[in-house]
PDB file of C-alpha atoms in Angstrom:
ATOM      1  CA  SER A   1      -4.699 -19.473  17.557  1.00 89.00           C
ATOM      2  CA  ALA A   2      -4.198 -19.278  13.750  1.00 91.00           C
ATOM      3  CA  GLY A   3      -1.490 -21.924  13.938  1.00 91.00           C
ATOM      4  CA  TRP A   4       1.634 -19.738  13.788  1.00 94.00           C
ATOM      5  CA  LYS A   5       4.173 -21.340  16.136  1.00 95.00           C
ATOM      6  CA  ASP A   6       7.898 -20.926  16.696  1.00 95.00           C
ATOM      7  CA  ASN A   7       8.654 -24.648  16.481  1.00 91.00           C
ATOM      8  CA  ASP A   8      12.331 -24.208  15.581  1.00 92.00           C
ATOM      9  CA  ARG A   9      12.823 -21.616  18.372  1.00 93.00           C
ATOM     10  CA  ASP A  10      14.512 -19.061  16.112  1.00 95.00           C
ATOM     11  CA  GLY A  11      12.278 -16.231  17.372  1.00 95.00           C
ATOM     12  CA  VAL A  12      10.042 -16.192  14.286  1.00 96.00           C
ATOM     13  CA  ARG A  13       6.677 -17.929  14.089  1.00 96.00           C
ATOM     14  CA  GLU A  14       5.978 -20.162  11.116  1.00 95.00           C
ATOM     15  CA  LYS A  15       3.391 -22.583   9.785  1.00 92.00           C
ATOM     16  CA  ILE A  16       2.827 -24.836   6.800  1.00 87.00           C
ATOM     17  CA  ILE A  17       0.435 -23.210   4.359  1.00 87.00           C
ATOM     18  CA  GLY A  18      -1.499 -25.278   1.834  1.00 82.00           C
ATOM     19  CA  LYS A  19       0.418 -28.181   0.341  1.00 83.00           C
ATOM     20  CA  ASP A  20       3.843 -26.678   1.059  1.00 71.00           C
ATOM     21  CA  LYS A  21       6.142 -28.997   2.951  1.00 81.00           C
ATOM     22  CA  GLU A  22       8.368 -26.162   4.145  1.00 87.00           C
ATOM     23  CA  PRO A  23       7.026 -23.835   6.799  1.00 90.00           C
ATOM     24  CA  THR A  24       6.389 -20.202   5.885  1.00 93.00           C
ATOM     25  CA  ASN A  25       7.708 -17.533   8.247  1.00 94.00           C
ATOM     26  CA  LEU A  26       5.344 -14.945   9.662  1.00 96.00           C
ATOM     27  CA  GLU A  27       6.929 -11.836   8.192  1.00 96.00           C
ATOM     28  CA  PHE A  28       6.192  -8.622   6.351  1.00 97.00           C
ATOM     29  CA  THR A  29       7.820  -5.373   5.226  1.00 97.00           C
ATOM     30  CA  LEU A  30       6.747  -2.148   6.898  1.00 97.00           C
ATOM     31  CA  ILE A  31       7.297   0.891   4.683  1.00 97.00           C
ATOM     32  CA  THR A  32       7.303   4.495   5.857  1.00 96.00           C
ATOM     33  CA  SER A  33       8.799   7.882   5.043  1.00 95.00           C
ATOM     34  CA  ASP A  34      12.026   9.282   6.417  1.00 94.00           C
ATOM     35  CA  PHE A  35      10.063  11.769   8.548  1.00 91.00           C
ATOM     36  CA  PRO A  36      11.664  11.421  12.032  1.00 91.00           C
ATOM     37  CA  ASP A  37       8.402  10.721  13.920  1.00 90.00           C
ATOM     38  CA  LEU A  38       7.460   7.968  11.464  1.00 93.00           C
ATOM     39  CA  VAL A  39      10.955   6.444  11.503  1.00 96.00           C
ATOM     40  CA  ARG A  40      10.853   6.244  15.332  1.00 96.00           C
ATOM     41  CA  THR A  41       7.338   4.832  15.249  1.00 96.00           C
ATOM     42  CA  GLY A  42       8.376   2.240  12.641  1.00 97.00           C
ATOM     43  CA  GLU A  43      11.324   1.147  14.757  1.00 98.00           C
ATOM     44  CA  LEU A  44       9.089   0.824  17.825  1.00 97.00           C
ATOM     45  CA  LEU A  45       6.503  -1.215  15.892  1.00 97.00           C
ATOM     46  CA  LYS A  46       9.236  -3.479  14.465  1.00 97.00           C
ATOM     47  CA  LYS A  47      10.560  -4.132  17.972  1.00 97.00           C
ATOM     48  CA  GLN A  48       7.087  -4.882  19.335  1.00 97.00           C
ATOM     49  CA  TRP A  49       6.178  -7.216  16.452  1.00 97.00           C
ATOM     50  CA  GLU A  50       9.470  -9.076  16.810  1.00 97.00           C
ATOM     51  CA  GLN A  51       8.806  -9.604  20.521  1.00 97.00           C
ATOM     52  CA  VAL A  52       5.765 -11.696  19.573  1.00 96.00           C
ATOM     53  CA  GLY A  53       7.553 -13.663  16.846  1.00 97.00           C
ATOM     54  CA  VAL A  54       6.891 -11.661  13.680  1.00 97.00           C
ATOM     55  CA  LYS A  55       9.836 -10.851  11.425  1.00 97.00           C
ATOM     56  CA  VAL A  56       9.570  -7.253  10.215  1.00 97.00           C
ATOM     57  CA  THR A  57      11.720  -5.544   7.608  1.00 97.00           C
ATOM     58  CA  LEU A  58      11.552  -1.759   7.959  1.00 97.00           C
ATOM     59  CA  GLU A  59      12.095   0.391   4.857  1.00 97.00           C
ATOM     60  CA  ASN A  60      12.275   4.201   4.935  1.00 96.00           C
ATOM     61  CA  TYR A  61      11.958   6.382   1.833  1.00 96.00           C
ATOM     62  CA  THR A  62      11.933  10.080   1.114  1.00 96.00           C
ATOM     63  CA  VAL A  63       8.382  11.334   0.699  1.00 91.00           C
ATOM     64  CA  GLU A  64       8.891  11.729  -3.047  1.00 93.00           C
ATOM     65  CA  GLU A  65      10.296   8.176  -3.414  1.00 94.00           C
ATOM     66  CA  LEU A  66       7.436   6.864  -1.303  1.00 92.00           C
ATOM     67  CA  LYS A  67       4.827   8.601  -3.460  1.00 89.00           C
ATOM     68  CA  GLN A  68       6.323   7.514  -6.793  1.00 90.00           C
ATOM     69  CA  ASN A  69       7.705   4.041  -6.068  1.00 91.00           C
ATOM     70  CA  VAL A  70       5.385   2.709  -3.392  1.00 92.00           C
ATOM     71  CA  ILE A  71       2.089   4.563  -2.978  1.00 89.00           C
ATOM     72  CA  LYS A  72       1.399   5.312  -6.636  1.00 88.00           C
ATOM     73  CA  ILE A  73       1.666   1.650  -7.603  1.00 89.00           C
ATOM     74  CA  ARG A  74       0.255   0.382  -4.277  1.00 89.00           C
ATOM     75  CA  LYS A  75       3.311  -1.796  -3.623  1.00 89.00           C
ATOM     76  CA  TYR A  76       3.491  -2.529   0.117  1.00 93.00           C
ATOM     77  CA  ASP A  77       2.743  -5.210   2.689  1.00 95.00           C
ATOM     78  CA  ALA A  78       2.159  -2.594   5.379  1.00 96.00           C
ATOM     79  CA  LEU A  79       2.423   1.179   5.165  1.00 95.00           C
ATOM     80  CA  LEU A  80       3.014   3.561   8.056  1.00 95.00           C
ATOM     81  CA  PHE A  81       1.778   6.906   6.844  1.00 90.00           C
ATOM     82  CA  GLY A  82      -0.389   9.775   7.957  1.00 84.00           C
ATOM     83  CA  GLU A  83      -3.260  11.873   6.814  1.00 80.00           C
ATOM     84  CA  VAL A  84      -3.800  15.527   7.573  1.00 73.00           C
ATOM     85  CA  LEU A  85      -7.366  16.597   8.172  1.00 70.00           C
ATOM     86  CA  ALA A  86      -8.490  20.167   8.608  1.00 67.00           C
ATOM     87  CA  LYS A  87     -10.481  21.394  11.596  1.00 68.00           C
ATOM     88  CA  ASN A  88     -13.564  20.639   9.535  1.00 71.00           C
ATOM     89  CA  PRO A  89     -12.506  17.139   8.433  1.00 78.00           C
ATOM     90  CA  ASP A  90     -13.327  15.693   5.040  1.00 86.00           C
ATOM     91  CA  PRO A  91     -11.964  12.126   5.049  1.00 92.00           C
ATOM     92  CA  TYR A  92     -13.459  11.410   1.590  1.00 93.00           C
ATOM     93  CA  ILE A  93     -10.104  11.516  -0.247  1.00 90.00           C
ATOM     94  CA  TYR A  94      -8.571   9.013   2.191  1.00 92.00           C
ATOM     95  CA  TRP A  95     -11.421   6.534   2.588  1.00 94.00           C
ATOM     96  CA  HIS A  96     -13.951   6.622  -0.285  1.00 96.00           C
ATOM     97  CA  SER A  97     -13.658   3.544  -2.517  1.00 96.00           C
ATOM     98  CA  SER A  98     -13.342   5.755  -5.608  1.00 95.00           C
ATOM     99  CA  GLN A  99      -9.961   6.899  -4.236  1.00 94.00           C
ATOM    100  CA  LYS A 100      -8.353   3.402  -4.357  1.00 91.00           C
ATOM    101  CA  LYS A 101      -6.944   3.935  -7.826  1.00 85.00           C
ATOM    102  CA  GLU A 102      -3.424   5.102  -8.661  1.00 77.00           C
ATOM    103  CA  LEU A 103      -3.884   8.826  -8.017  1.00 79.00           C
ATOM    104  CA  GLY A 104      -6.218   8.466  -5.026  1.00 85.00           C
ATOM    105  CA  LEU A 105      -5.230   8.525  -1.364  1.00 88.00           C
ATOM    106  CA  ASN A 106      -7.241   5.533  -0.143  1.00 92.00           C
ATOM    107  CA  LEU A 107      -4.018   3.760   0.836  1.00 92.00           C
ATOM    108  CA  ALA A 108      -5.803   1.026   2.808  1.00 93.00           C
ATOM    109  CA  LEU A 109      -7.702   0.136  -0.400  1.00 93.00           C
ATOM    110  CA  TYR A 110     -10.827   0.318   1.738  1.00 96.00           C
ATOM    111  CA  ASP A 111     -14.150  -0.456   0.076  1.00 97.00           C
ATOM    112  CA  ASN A 112     -17.409  -0.317   1.987  1.00 97.00           C
ATOM    113  CA  LYS A 113     -20.713   0.892   0.521  1.00 98.00           C
ATOM    114  CA  ASP A 114     -21.996   2.159   3.888  1.00 98.00           C
ATOM    115  CA  ALA A 115     -18.803   4.154   4.490  1.00 97.00           C
ATOM    116  CA  ASP A 116     -18.983   5.567   0.945  1.00 97.00           C
ATOM    117  CA  LYS A 117     -22.592   6.628   1.439  1.00 98.00           C
ATOM    118  CA  ALA A 118     -21.842   8.353   4.758  1.00 97.00           C
ATOM    119  CA  LEU A 119     -18.869  10.187   3.213  1.00 97.00           C
ATOM    120  CA  GLU A 120     -20.959  11.346   0.272  1.00 97.00           C
ATOM    121  CA  LEU A 121     -23.814  12.505   2.519  1.00 97.00           C
ATOM    122  CA  SER A 122     -21.421  14.339   4.841  1.00 95.00           C
ATOM    123  CA  ARG A 123     -19.954  16.225   1.873  1.00 94.00           C
ATOM    124  CA  ASN A 124     -23.417  17.212   0.649  1.00 94.00           C
ATOM    125  CA  ALA A 125     -24.894  18.000   4.058  1.00 94.00           C
ATOM    126  CA  THR A 126     -26.611  21.353   4.308  1.00 94.00           C
ATOM    127  CA  THR A 127     -26.225  21.669   8.073  1.00 94.00           C
ATOM    128  CA  THR A 128     -23.311  21.107  10.424  1.00 91.00           C
ATOM    129  CA  HIS A 129     -25.497  18.732  12.449  1.00 95.00           C
ATOM    130  CA  ASP A 130     -26.143  16.507   9.407  1.00 95.00           C
ATOM    131  CA  GLU A 131     -22.460  16.550   8.455  1.00 94.00           C
ATOM    132  CA  ILE A 132     -21.400  15.519  11.968  1.00 93.00           C
ATOM    133  CA  GLN A 133     -24.049  12.792  12.026  1.00 96.00           C
ATOM    134  CA  GLN A 134     -22.799  11.288   8.737  1.00 96.00           C
ATOM    135  CA  LEU A 135     -19.154  11.470   9.848  1.00 95.00           C
ATOM    136  CA  ALA A 136     -20.129   9.621  13.035  1.00 96.00           C
ATOM    137  CA  ILE A 137     -21.747   6.883  10.923  1.00 97.00           C
ATOM    138  CA  PHE A 138     -18.605   6.686   8.783  1.00 96.00           C
ATOM    139  CA  GLN A 139     -16.451   6.470  11.897  1.00 95.00           C
ATOM    140  CA  ASP A 140     -18.563   3.623  13.307  1.00 97.00           C
ATOM    141  CA  VAL A 141     -18.321   1.647  10.045  1.00 98.00           C
ATOM    142  CA  VAL A 142     -14.532   2.067   9.901  1.00 96.00           C
ATOM    143  CA  ALA A 143     -14.191   1.100  13.573  1.00 96.00           C
ATOM    144  CA  GLN A 144     -16.135  -2.081  12.882  1.00 97.00           C
ATOM    145  CA  ASP A 145     -14.180  -3.021   9.717  1.00 97.00           C
ATOM    146  CA  ILE A 146     -10.693  -2.018  10.964  1.00 96.00           C
ATOM    147  CA  PRO A 147      -9.168  -1.330   7.507  1.00 95.00           C
ATOM    148  CA  ALA A 148      -6.253   0.417   9.220  1.00 94.00           C
ATOM    149  CA  ILE A 149      -4.838   0.838  12.690  1.00 93.00           C
ATOM    150  CA  PHE A 150      -4.845   4.436  13.861  1.00 91.00           C
ATOM    151  CA  LEU A 151      -1.783   4.917  16.060  1.00 92.00           C
ATOM    152  CA  PHE A 152      -1.610   8.539  17.150  1.00 86.00           C
ATOM    153  CA  SER A 153      -2.483  12.121  16.391  1.00 81.00           C
ATOM    154  CA  PRO A 154       0.382  14.495  17.128  1.00 77.00           C
ATOM    155  CA  ASN A 155      -0.037  17.744  19.001  1.00 75.00           C
ATOM    156  CA  TYR A 156       1.781  20.812  17.749  1.00 72.00           C
ATOM    157  CA  LEU A 157       2.644  23.168  20.573  1.00 76.00           C
ATOM    158  CA  TYR A 158       4.333  26.500  20.055  1.00 78.00           C
ATOM    159  CA  ALA A 159       5.468  28.840  22.782  1.00 82.00           C
ATOM    160  CA  VAL A 160       5.003  32.527  22.111  1.00 83.00           C
ATOM    161  CA  HIS A 161       6.604  35.298  24.106  1.00 86.00           C
ATOM    162  CA  GLU A 162       4.095  37.244  26.175  1.00 87.00           C
ATOM    163  CA  GLN A 163       5.057  40.490  24.399  1.00 88.00           C
ATOM    164  CA  VAL A 164       3.620  39.206  21.103  1.00 88.00           C
ATOM    165  CA  LYS A 165      -0.007  40.294  20.813  1.00 88.00           C
ATOM    166  CA  GLY A 166      -2.740  39.717  18.257  1.00 86.00           C
ATOM    167  CA  ILE A 167      -2.458  35.925  18.066  1.00 84.00           C
ATOM    168  CA  ALA A 168      -5.926  34.431  17.780  1.00 81.00           C
ATOM    169  CA  LEU A 169      -5.028  30.759  17.189  1.00 77.00           C
ATOM    170  CA  GLU A 170      -6.393  28.217  19.614  1.00 74.00           C
ATOM    171  CA  SER A 171      -5.383  25.017  17.851  1.00 72.00           C
ATOM    172  CA  ILE A 172      -3.618  24.007  14.648  1.00 72.00           C
ATOM    173  CA  ASN A 173      -3.593  20.831  12.585  1.00 68.00           C
ATOM    174  CA  THR A 174      -0.314  21.306  10.760  1.00 70.00           C
ATOM    175  CA  PRO A 175       2.895  23.138  11.696  1.00 73.00           C
ATOM    176  CA  SER A 176       2.488  25.655   8.850  1.00 75.00           C
ATOM    177  CA  TRP A 177      -0.741  26.954  10.397  1.00 76.00           C
ATOM    178  CA  ARG A 178       1.233  28.500  13.252  1.00 80.00           C
ATOM    179  CA  PHE A 179       1.679  31.592  11.073  1.00 83.00           C
ATOM    180  CA  THR A 180      -2.009  32.039  10.301  1.00 81.00           C
ATOM    181  CA  ASP A 181      -2.902  35.753  10.585  1.00 84.00           C
ATOM    182  CA  ILE A 182       0.730  36.703  11.220  1.00 87.00           C
ATOM    183  CA  GLU A 183      -0.013  40.081   9.655  1.00 89.00           C
ATOM    184  CA  LYS A 184      -2.130  40.854  12.736  1.00 88.00           C
ATOM    185  CA  TRP A 185       0.628  40.114  15.248  1.00 88.00           C
ATOM    186  CA  TYR A 186       2.358  43.016  16.950  1.00 88.00           C
ATOM    187  CA  LEU A 187       4.784  43.827  19.769  1.00 88.00           C
ATOM    188  CA  LYS A 188       4.096  47.414  20.757  1.00 80.00           C
ATOM    189  CA  THR A 189       1.438  50.005  20.290  1.00 76.00           C
ATOM    190  CA  LYS A 190       1.523  53.721  20.856  1.00 77.00           C
ATOM    191  CA  ARG A 191      -0.944  56.537  20.836  1.00 76.00           C
ATOM    192  CA  VAL A 192      -0.877  58.830  17.846  1.00 78.00           C
ATOM    193  CA  ASN A 193      -2.408  62.321  18.061  1.00 81.00           C
ATOM    194  CA  LYS A 194      -4.529  63.215  15.114  1.00 77.00           C
TER     195      LYS A 194
END
Protein backbone atom coordinates (compact mmCIF):
# COMPACT_ATOMS: atom_id res chain seq x y z
CA SER A 1 0.00 0.00 0.00
CA ALA A 2 3.05 2.31 0.36
CA GLY A 3 3.90 1.81 -3.30
CA TRP A 4 6.68 -0.79 -3.02
CA LYS A 5 6.22 -3.17 -5.96
CA ASP A 6 8.37 -5.84 -7.58
CA ASN A 7 7.92 -4.50 -11.11
CA ASP A 8 11.07 -6.12 -12.51
CA ARG A 9 10.19 -9.49 -10.88
CA ASP A 10 13.62 -9.96 -9.30
CA GLY A 11 12.12 -10.82 -5.90
CA VAL A 12 12.84 -7.41 -4.36
CA ARG A 13 10.28 -4.63 -4.09
CA GLU A 14 11.25 -1.17 -5.29
CA LYS A 15 9.79 2.27 -5.87
CA ILE A 16 10.86 5.67 -7.14
CA ILE A 17 11.49 8.02 -4.25
CA GLY A 18 11.40 11.79 -4.72
CA LYS A 19 12.84 13.02 -8.00
CA ASP A 20 15.00 9.94 -8.55
CA LYS A 21 14.49 8.32 -11.93
CA GLU A 22 15.93 5.00 -10.79
CA PRO A 23 13.88 2.88 -8.44
CA THR A 24 15.18 2.29 -4.91
CA ASN A 25 15.16 -1.27 -3.59
CA LEU A 26 13.39 -2.06 -0.35
CA GLU A 27 16.36 -3.27 1.66
CA PHE A 28 18.12 -2.96 4.99
CA THR A 29 20.92 -4.50 7.06
CA LEU A 30 19.99 -6.48 10.15
CA ILE A 31 22.79 -6.55 12.72
CA THR A 32 23.03 -8.95 15.65
CA SER A 33 25.57 -10.69 17.86
CA ASP A 34 27.11 -14.08 17.24
CA PHE A 35 25.07 -15.56 20.11
CA PRO A 36 23.57 -18.76 18.58
CA ASP A 37 19.92 -17.95 19.43
CA LEU A 38 20.22 -14.49 17.86
CA VAL A 39 22.02 -15.82 14.77
CA ARG A 40 19.21 -18.37 14.20
CA THR A 41 16.57 -15.72 14.81
CA GLY A 42 18.31 -13.34 12.38
CA GLU A 43 18.43 -16.01 9.69
CA LEU A 44 14.73 -16.77 10.20
CA LEU A 45 13.80 -13.07 10.01
CA LYS A 46 15.92 -12.62 6.85
CA LYS A 47 14.13 -15.54 5.21
CA GLN A 48 10.69 -14.22 6.18
CA TRP A 49 11.44 -10.67 5.00
CA GLU A 50 12.78 -11.96 1.69
CA GLN A 51 9.60 -13.97 1.14
CA VAL A 52 7.67 -10.68 1.03
CA GLY A 53 10.17 -8.91 -1.24
CA VAL A 54 12.54 -7.19 1.18
CA LYS A 55 16.28 -7.61 0.63
CA VAL A 56 18.01 -8.17 3.97
CA THR A 57 21.73 -8.29 4.64
CA LEU A 58 22.49 -10.09 7.90
CA GLU A 59 25.65 -9.15 9.82
CA ASN A 60 26.83 -10.97 12.96
CA TYR A 61 29.43 -9.55 15.35
CA THR A 62 31.01 -10.64 18.59
CA VAL A 63 29.36 -8.90 21.53
CA GLU A 64 32.43 -6.73 22.04
CA GLU A 65 32.56 -5.71 18.34
CA LEU A 66 28.83 -5.02 18.44
CA LYS A 67 29.16 -2.79 21.51
CA GLN A 68 32.15 -0.81 20.21
CA ASN A 69 31.52 -0.59 16.46
CA VAL A 70 27.75 -0.59 16.20
CA ILE A 71 25.86 0.17 19.41
CA LYS A 72 28.19 2.80 20.84
CA ILE A 73 27.97 4.93 17.70
CA ARG A 74 24.35 3.93 16.95
CA LYS A 75 25.24 2.70 13.45
CA TYR A 76 22.52 0.29 12.29
CA ASP A 77 19.44 0.07 10.09
CA ALA A 78 17.94 -2.64 12.30
CA LEU A 79 19.37 -4.27 15.40
CA LEU A 80 18.43 -7.68 16.78
CA PHE A 81 19.46 -7.59 20.41
CA GLY A 82 18.11 -8.40 23.83
CA GLU A 83 17.66 -6.89 27.22
CA VAL A 84 17.85 -8.72 30.51
CA LEU A 85 15.42 -7.60 33.18
CA ALA A 86 15.43 -8.83 36.74
CA LYS A 87 12.40 -10.34 38.45
CA ASN A 88 11.62 -6.83 39.62
CA PRO A 89 12.06 -5.13 36.23
CA ASP A 90 13.48 -1.65 35.82
CA PRO A 91 13.31 -0.87 32.09
CA TYR A 92 14.55 2.71 32.65
CA ILE A 93 18.05 2.07 31.25
CA TYR A 94 16.61 0.59 28.04
CA TRP A 95 13.75 2.99 27.34
CA HIS A 96 14.15 6.39 29.05
CA SER A 97 15.00 9.14 26.54
CA SER A 98 18.02 10.17 28.63
CA GLN A 99 19.59 6.81 27.71
CA LYS A 100 19.69 7.51 23.93
CA LYS A 101 23.20 8.93 24.07
CA GLU A 102 26.41 7.03 23.36
CA LEU A 103 26.76 5.21 26.69
CA GLY A 104 23.04 4.58 27.23
CA LEU A 105 21.13 1.42 26.34
CA ASN A 106 18.09 3.00 24.68
CA LEU A 107 18.98 1.27 21.40
CA ALA A 108 15.63 2.07 19.76
CA LEU A 109 16.39 5.78 20.35
CA TYR A 110 12.91 5.96 21.85
CA ASP A 111 11.69 9.33 23.08
CA ASN A 112 8.27 9.76 24.64
CA LYS A 113 7.50 12.12 27.54
CA ASP A 114 4.68 9.92 28.87
CA ALA A 115 6.92 6.84 28.87
CA ASP A 116 9.70 8.81 30.58
CA LYS A 117 7.32 10.03 33.27
CA ALA A 118 5.99 6.53 33.96
CA LEU A 119 9.54 5.15 34.19
CA GLU A 120 10.58 7.88 36.59
CA LEU A 121 7.49 7.40 38.77
CA SER A 122 7.96 3.63 38.83
CA ARG A 123 11.55 4.07 40.04
CA ASN A 124 10.44 6.45 42.79
CA ALA A 125 7.32 4.54 43.82
CA THR A 126 7.02 3.87 47.52
CA THR A 127 4.72 0.86 47.15
CA THR A 128 4.80 -2.18 44.90
CA HIS A 129 1.26 -1.34 43.76
CA ASP A 130 2.32 2.13 42.55
CA GLU A 131 5.40 0.71 40.82
CA ILE A 132 3.32 -1.91 38.99
CA GLN A 133 0.76 0.72 38.01
CA GLN A 134 3.44 2.99 36.48
CA LEU A 135 5.08 0.08 34.64
CA ALA A 136 1.67 -0.81 33.19
CA ILE A 137 1.30 2.78 31.94
CA PHE A 138 4.78 2.60 30.41
CA GLN A 139 3.94 -0.70 28.76
CA ASP A 140 0.74 0.73 27.25
CA VAL A 141 2.60 3.75 25.83
CA VAL A 142 5.29 1.54 24.27
CA ALA A 143 2.66 -0.82 22.84
CA GLN A 144 0.94 2.15 21.20
CA ASP A 145 4.16 3.68 19.78
CA ILE A 146 5.84 0.41 18.70
CA PRO A 147 9.46 1.68 18.92
CA ALA A 148 10.67 -1.92 18.71
CA ILE A 149 9.28 -5.34 17.93
CA PHE A 150 9.51 -7.72 20.86
CA LEU A 151 10.10 -11.20 19.45
CA PHE A 152 10.51 -13.64 22.31
CA SER A 153 11.52 -14.17 25.90
CA PRO A 154 13.57 -17.34 26.37
CA ASN A 155 12.93 -19.83 29.13
CA TYR A 156 15.89 -21.31 30.96
CA LEU A 157 15.16 -24.81 32.19
CA TYR A 158 17.60 -26.84 34.22
CA ALA A 159 17.12 -30.42 35.31
CA VAL A 160 18.37 -31.29 38.76
CA HIS A 161 18.82 -34.80 40.07
CA GLU A 162 16.31 -35.69 42.76
CA GLN A 163 19.13 -36.39 45.25
CA VAL A 164 20.13 -32.71 45.28
CA LYS A 165 18.30 -30.94 48.09
CA GLY A 166 18.14 -27.35 49.30
CA ILE A 167 17.35 -25.73 45.95
CA ALA A 168 14.86 -22.93 46.49
CA LEU A 169 14.78 -21.42 42.97
CA GLU A 170 11.44 -21.25 41.22
CA SER A 171 12.40 -19.18 38.19
CA ILE A 172 15.49 -17.48 36.80
CA ASN A 173 16.02 -14.67 34.33
CA THR A 174 19.57 -15.43 33.27
CA PRO A 175 21.54 -18.69 33.08
CA SER A 176 24.01 -17.56 35.77
CA TRP A 177 21.21 -17.39 38.34
CA ARG A 178 20.94 -21.19 38.31
CA PHE A 179 23.67 -21.25 40.97
CA THR A 180 21.94 -18.83 43.33
CA ASP A 181 22.25 -20.14 46.91
CA ILE A 182 24.45 -23.04 45.79
CA GLU A 183 26.05 -22.99 49.23
CA LYS A 184 22.74 -24.31 50.61
CA TRP A 185 22.56 -27.30 48.27
CA TYR A 186 23.34 -30.74 49.66
CA LEU A 187 23.18 -34.43 48.77
CA LYS A 188 23.09 -36.30 52.06
CA THR A 189 22.45 -35.61 55.68
CA LYS A 190 23.20 -37.67 58.73
CA ARG A 191 22.44 -37.50 62.39
CA VAL A 192 25.25 -36.43 64.66
CA ASN A 193 25.12 -37.24 68.39
CA LYS A 194 26.07 -34.36 70.59
